[in-house]
Tab-separated table of C-alpha atoms and ligand atoms in Angstrom:
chain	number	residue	atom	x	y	z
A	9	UNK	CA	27.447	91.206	89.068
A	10	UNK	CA	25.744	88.402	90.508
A	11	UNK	CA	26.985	86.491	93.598
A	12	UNK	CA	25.127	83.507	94.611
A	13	UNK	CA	25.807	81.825	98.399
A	14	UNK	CA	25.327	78.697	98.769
A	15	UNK	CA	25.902	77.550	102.299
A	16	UNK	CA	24.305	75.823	105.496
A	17	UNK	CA	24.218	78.653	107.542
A	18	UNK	CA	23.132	81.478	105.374
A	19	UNK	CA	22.476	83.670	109.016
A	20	UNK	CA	26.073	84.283	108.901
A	21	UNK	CA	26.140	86.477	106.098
A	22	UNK	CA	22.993	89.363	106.303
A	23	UNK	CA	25.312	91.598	108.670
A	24	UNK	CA	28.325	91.404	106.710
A	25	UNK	CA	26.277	92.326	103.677
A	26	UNK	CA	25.226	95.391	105.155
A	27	UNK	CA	28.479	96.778	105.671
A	28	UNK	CA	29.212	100.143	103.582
A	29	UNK	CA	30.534	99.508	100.751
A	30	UNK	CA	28.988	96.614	99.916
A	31	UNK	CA	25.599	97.891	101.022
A	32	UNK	CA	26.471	100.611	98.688
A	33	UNK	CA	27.067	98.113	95.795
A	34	UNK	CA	23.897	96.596	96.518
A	35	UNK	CA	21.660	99.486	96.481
A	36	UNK	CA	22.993	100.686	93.569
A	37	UNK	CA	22.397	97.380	91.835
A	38	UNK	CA	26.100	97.067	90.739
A	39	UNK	CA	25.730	93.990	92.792
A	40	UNK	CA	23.010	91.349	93.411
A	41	UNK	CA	23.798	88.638	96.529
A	42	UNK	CA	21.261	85.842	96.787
A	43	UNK	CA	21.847	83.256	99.654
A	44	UNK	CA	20.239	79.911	99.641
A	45	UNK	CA	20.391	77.084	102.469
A	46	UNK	CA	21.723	74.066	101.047
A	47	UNK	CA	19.236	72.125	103.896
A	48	UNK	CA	16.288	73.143	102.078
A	49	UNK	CA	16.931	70.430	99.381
A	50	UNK	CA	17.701	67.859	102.222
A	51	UNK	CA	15.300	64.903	101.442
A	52	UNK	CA	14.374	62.524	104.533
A	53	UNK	CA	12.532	63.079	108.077
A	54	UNK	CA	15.651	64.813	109.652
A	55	UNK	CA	16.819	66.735	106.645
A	56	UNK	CA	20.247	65.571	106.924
A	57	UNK	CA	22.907	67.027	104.705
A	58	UNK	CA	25.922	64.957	105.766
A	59	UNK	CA	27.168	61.357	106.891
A	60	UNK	CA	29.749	58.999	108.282
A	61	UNK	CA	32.570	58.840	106.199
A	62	UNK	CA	33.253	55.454	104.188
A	63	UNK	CA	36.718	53.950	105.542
A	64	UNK	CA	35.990	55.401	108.641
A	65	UNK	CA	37.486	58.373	110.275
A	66	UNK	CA	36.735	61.340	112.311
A	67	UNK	CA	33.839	64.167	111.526
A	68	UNK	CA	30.976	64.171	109.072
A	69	UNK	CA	31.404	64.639	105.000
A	70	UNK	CA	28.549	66.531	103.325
A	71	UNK	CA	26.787	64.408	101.139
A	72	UNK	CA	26.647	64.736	97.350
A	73	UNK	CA	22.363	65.018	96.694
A	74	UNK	CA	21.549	67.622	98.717
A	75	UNK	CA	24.925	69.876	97.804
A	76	UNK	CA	24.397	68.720	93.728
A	77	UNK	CA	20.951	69.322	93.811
A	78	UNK	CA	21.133	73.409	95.264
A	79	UNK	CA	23.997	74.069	93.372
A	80	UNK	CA	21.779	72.323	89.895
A	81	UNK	CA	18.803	74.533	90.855
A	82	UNK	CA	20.595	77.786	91.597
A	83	UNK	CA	22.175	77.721	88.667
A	84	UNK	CA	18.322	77.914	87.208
A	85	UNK	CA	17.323	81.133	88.950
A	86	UNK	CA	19.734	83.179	86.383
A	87	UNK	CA	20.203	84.268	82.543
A	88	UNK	CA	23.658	82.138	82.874
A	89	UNK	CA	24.649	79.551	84.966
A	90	UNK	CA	27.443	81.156	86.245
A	91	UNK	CA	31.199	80.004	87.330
A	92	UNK	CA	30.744	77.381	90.396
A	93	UNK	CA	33.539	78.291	93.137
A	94	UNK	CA	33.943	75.741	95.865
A	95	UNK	CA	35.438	77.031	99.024
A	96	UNK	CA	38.329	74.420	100.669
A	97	UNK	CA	41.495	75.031	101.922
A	98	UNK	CA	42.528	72.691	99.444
A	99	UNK	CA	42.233	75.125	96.409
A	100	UNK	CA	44.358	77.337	94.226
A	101	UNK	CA	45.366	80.299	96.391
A	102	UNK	CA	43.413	83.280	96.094
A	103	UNK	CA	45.501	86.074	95.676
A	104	UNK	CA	44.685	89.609	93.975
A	105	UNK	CA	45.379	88.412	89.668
A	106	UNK	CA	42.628	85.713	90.626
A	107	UNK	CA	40.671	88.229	92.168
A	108	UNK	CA	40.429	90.059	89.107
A	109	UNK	CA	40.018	86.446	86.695
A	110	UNK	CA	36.646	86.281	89.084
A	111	UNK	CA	35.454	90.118	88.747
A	112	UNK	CA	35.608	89.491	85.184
A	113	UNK	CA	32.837	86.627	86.015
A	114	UNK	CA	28.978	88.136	85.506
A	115	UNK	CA	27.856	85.192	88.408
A	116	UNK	CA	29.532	83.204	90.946
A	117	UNK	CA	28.294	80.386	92.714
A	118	UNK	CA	30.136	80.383	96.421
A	119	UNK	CA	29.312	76.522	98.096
A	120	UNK	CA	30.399	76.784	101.413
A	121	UNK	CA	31.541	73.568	102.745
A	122	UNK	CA	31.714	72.571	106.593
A	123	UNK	CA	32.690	69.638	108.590
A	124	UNK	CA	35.235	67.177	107.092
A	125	UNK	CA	34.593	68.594	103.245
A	126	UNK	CA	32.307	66.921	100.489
A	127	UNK	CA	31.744	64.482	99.179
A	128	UNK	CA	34.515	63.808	96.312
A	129	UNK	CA	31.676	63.306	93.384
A	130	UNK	CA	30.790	66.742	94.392
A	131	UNK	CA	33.668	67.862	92.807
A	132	UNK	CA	33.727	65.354	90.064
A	133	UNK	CA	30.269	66.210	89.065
A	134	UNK	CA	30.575	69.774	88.918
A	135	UNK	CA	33.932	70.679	88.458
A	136	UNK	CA	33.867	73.909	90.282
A	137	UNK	CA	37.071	75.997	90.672
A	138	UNK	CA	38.390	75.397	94.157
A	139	UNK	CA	39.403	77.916	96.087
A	140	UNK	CA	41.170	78.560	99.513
A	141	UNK	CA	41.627	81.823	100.703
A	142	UNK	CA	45.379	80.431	102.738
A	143	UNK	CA	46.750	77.872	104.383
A	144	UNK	CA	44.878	77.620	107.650
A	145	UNK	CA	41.698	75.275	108.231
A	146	UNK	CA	38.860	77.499	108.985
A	147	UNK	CA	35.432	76.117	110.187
A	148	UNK	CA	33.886	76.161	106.797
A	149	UNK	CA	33.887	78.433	103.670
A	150	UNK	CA	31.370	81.002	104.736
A	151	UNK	CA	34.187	83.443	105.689
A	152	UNK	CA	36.130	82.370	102.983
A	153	UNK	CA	33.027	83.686	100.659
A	154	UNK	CA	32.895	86.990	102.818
A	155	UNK	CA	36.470	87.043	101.711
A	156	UNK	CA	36.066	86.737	97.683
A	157	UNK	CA	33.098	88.976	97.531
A	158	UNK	CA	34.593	91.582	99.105
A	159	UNK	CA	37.808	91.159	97.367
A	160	UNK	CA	35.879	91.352	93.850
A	161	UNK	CA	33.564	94.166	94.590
A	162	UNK	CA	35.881	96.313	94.960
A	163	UNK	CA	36.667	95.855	91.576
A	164	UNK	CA	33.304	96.482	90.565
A	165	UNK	CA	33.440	99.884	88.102
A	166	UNK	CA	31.599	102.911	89.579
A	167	UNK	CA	31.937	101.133	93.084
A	168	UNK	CA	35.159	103.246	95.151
A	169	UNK	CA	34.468	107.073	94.813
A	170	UNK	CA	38.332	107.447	93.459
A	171	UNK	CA	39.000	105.395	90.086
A	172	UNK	CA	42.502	105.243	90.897
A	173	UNK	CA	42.344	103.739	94.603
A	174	UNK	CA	41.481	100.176	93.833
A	175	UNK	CA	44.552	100.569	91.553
A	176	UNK	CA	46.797	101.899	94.243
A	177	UNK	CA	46.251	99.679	96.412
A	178	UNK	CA	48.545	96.611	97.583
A	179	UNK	CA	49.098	94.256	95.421
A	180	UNK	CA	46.633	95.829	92.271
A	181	UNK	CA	48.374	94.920	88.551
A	182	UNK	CA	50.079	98.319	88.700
A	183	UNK	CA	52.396	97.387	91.107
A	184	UNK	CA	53.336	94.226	93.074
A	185	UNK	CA	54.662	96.596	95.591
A	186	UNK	CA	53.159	97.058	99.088
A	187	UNK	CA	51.537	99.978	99.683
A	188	UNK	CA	53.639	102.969	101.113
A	189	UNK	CA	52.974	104.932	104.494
A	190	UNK	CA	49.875	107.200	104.669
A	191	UNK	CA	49.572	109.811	106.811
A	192	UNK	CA	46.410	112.321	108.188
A	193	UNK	CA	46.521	114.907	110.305
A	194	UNK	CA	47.726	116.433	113.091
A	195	UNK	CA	50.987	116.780	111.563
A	196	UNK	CA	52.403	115.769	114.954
A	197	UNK	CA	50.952	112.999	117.073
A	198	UNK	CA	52.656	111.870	120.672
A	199	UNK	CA	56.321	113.600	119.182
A	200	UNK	CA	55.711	111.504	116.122
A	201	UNK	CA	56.338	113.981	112.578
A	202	UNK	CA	54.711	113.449	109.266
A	203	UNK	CA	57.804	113.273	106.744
A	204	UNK	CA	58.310	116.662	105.791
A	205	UNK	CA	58.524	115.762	102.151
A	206	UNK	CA	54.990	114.782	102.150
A	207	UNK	CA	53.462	118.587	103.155
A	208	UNK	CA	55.836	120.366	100.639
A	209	UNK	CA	53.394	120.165	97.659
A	210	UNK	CA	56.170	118.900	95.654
A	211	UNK	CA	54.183	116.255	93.796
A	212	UNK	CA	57.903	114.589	91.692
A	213	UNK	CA	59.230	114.650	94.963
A	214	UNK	CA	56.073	112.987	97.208
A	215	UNK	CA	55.616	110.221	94.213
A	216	UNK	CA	59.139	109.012	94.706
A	217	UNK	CA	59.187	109.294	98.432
A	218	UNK	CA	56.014	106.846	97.970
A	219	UNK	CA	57.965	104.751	95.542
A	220	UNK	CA	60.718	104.211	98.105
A	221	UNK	CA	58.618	103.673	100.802
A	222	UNK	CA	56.304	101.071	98.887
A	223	UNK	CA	59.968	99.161	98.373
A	224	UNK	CA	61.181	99.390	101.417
A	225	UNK	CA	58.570	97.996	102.943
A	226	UNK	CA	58.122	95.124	100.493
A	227	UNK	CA	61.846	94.222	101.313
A	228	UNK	CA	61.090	93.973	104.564
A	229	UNK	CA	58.252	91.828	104.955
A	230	UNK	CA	57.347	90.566	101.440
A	231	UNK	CA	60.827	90.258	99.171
A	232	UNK	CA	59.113	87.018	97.783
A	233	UNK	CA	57.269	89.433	95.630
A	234	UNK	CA	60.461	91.146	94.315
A	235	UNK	CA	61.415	88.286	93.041
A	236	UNK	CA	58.667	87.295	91.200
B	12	LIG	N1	37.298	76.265	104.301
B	12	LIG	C1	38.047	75.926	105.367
B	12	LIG	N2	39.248	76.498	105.330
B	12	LIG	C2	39.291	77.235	104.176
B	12	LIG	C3	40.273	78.048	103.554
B	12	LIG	N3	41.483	78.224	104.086
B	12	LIG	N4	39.959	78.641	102.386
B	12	LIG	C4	38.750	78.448	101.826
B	12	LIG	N5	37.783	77.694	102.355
B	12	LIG	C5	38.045	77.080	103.529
């Protein structure tokens, strides 16, 4: 799978890439991440990229050549175009079904937007799928990015060592339960016991201690997605 960045500060993004697992991905070329700076097809002296907004108002919009053109000509560099994903908190929700929709993709496109947004014939022009990773205003979409590629590795096949723990985990299609307790050893830490159930090698039993746990603590702090 192919992941394309297209952002203004592309320095942001080398160490996260080289964190395990995606590091992993890379090397085993299960994953390909190209970055590009959306400044280098600036035209003009000062290579600007944005400008005042019309109608006035605070902060700088990102103007539509410069953004158009990169996205236009790193669409080029591959077999297929691929799926254009705009980063803004004004997007569909991410959450973990649209995670899989995108690890389904063979490219993505990531534009990373900062200051006040783009330029509305951005969108018009390309009709990317927008995307916000919550409702909170971050200072631009590069995190958001770090955010969807790490989210859609790990559904990458061959990626995690154990088949079944992408499948396990919070909020996977199995279940839209949240994921129960885990425990490690020492079996006692500061006077606090590892539920006896779970060291009796009774594997019926553990599975529906894990079951109860996973509801409990959805009806605690997520019953929205009971009643979904
Ligand atoms: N850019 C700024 N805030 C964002 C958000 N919440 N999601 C995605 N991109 C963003």
């Amino acid at each position: 799978m192919r992941f394309d960045v297209l952002t203004l500060f592309p320095e942001m993004f080398p160490g996260y890439l080289g964190q395990s697992l995606l590091n992993l991905a890379i090397e085993r070329e299960l994953v390909d991440v190209q970055l590009h700076n959306i400044r280098d097809w600036a035209t003009g002296k000062h290579k600007n990229v944005d400008d005042k907004p019309y109608g006035g108002g605070p902060g700088m919009v990102l103007s539509p050549e410069p953004v158009v053109q990169c996205v236009e000509a790193v669409q080029q560099l591959g077999e297929s175009p691929g799926k254009v994903i705009l980063l803004t908190p004004a997007g569909r929700k991410l959450d973990q079904p649209l995670v899989e929709e995108l690890s389904e993709a063979e490219r993505l496109l990531l534009l990373c937007g900062r200051y006040e947004g783009f330029d509305q014939r951005v969108v018009d022009l390309l009709e990317p799928d927008e995307i916000s990773i919550g409702d909170f205003v971050l200072n631009g979409g590069e995190v958001a990015a770090m955010v969807v590629i790490d989210a859609v590795i790990r559904l990458v096949p061959g990626l995690l060592g154990d088949e079944q723990s992408n499948k396990q985990d919070s909020f996977s299609t199995e279940g839209r339960l949240l994921e129960y307790a885990q425990y490690t050893r020492p079996r006692e830490y500061r006077g606090l016991q590892v539920p006896e159930v779970l060291l009796s090698g009774n594997h019926p039993e553990i599975a529906r201690w894990r079951e109860q746990s996973s509801m409990e603590r959805t009806r605690e702090r997520r019953s929205d997605l009971l009643n979904e």
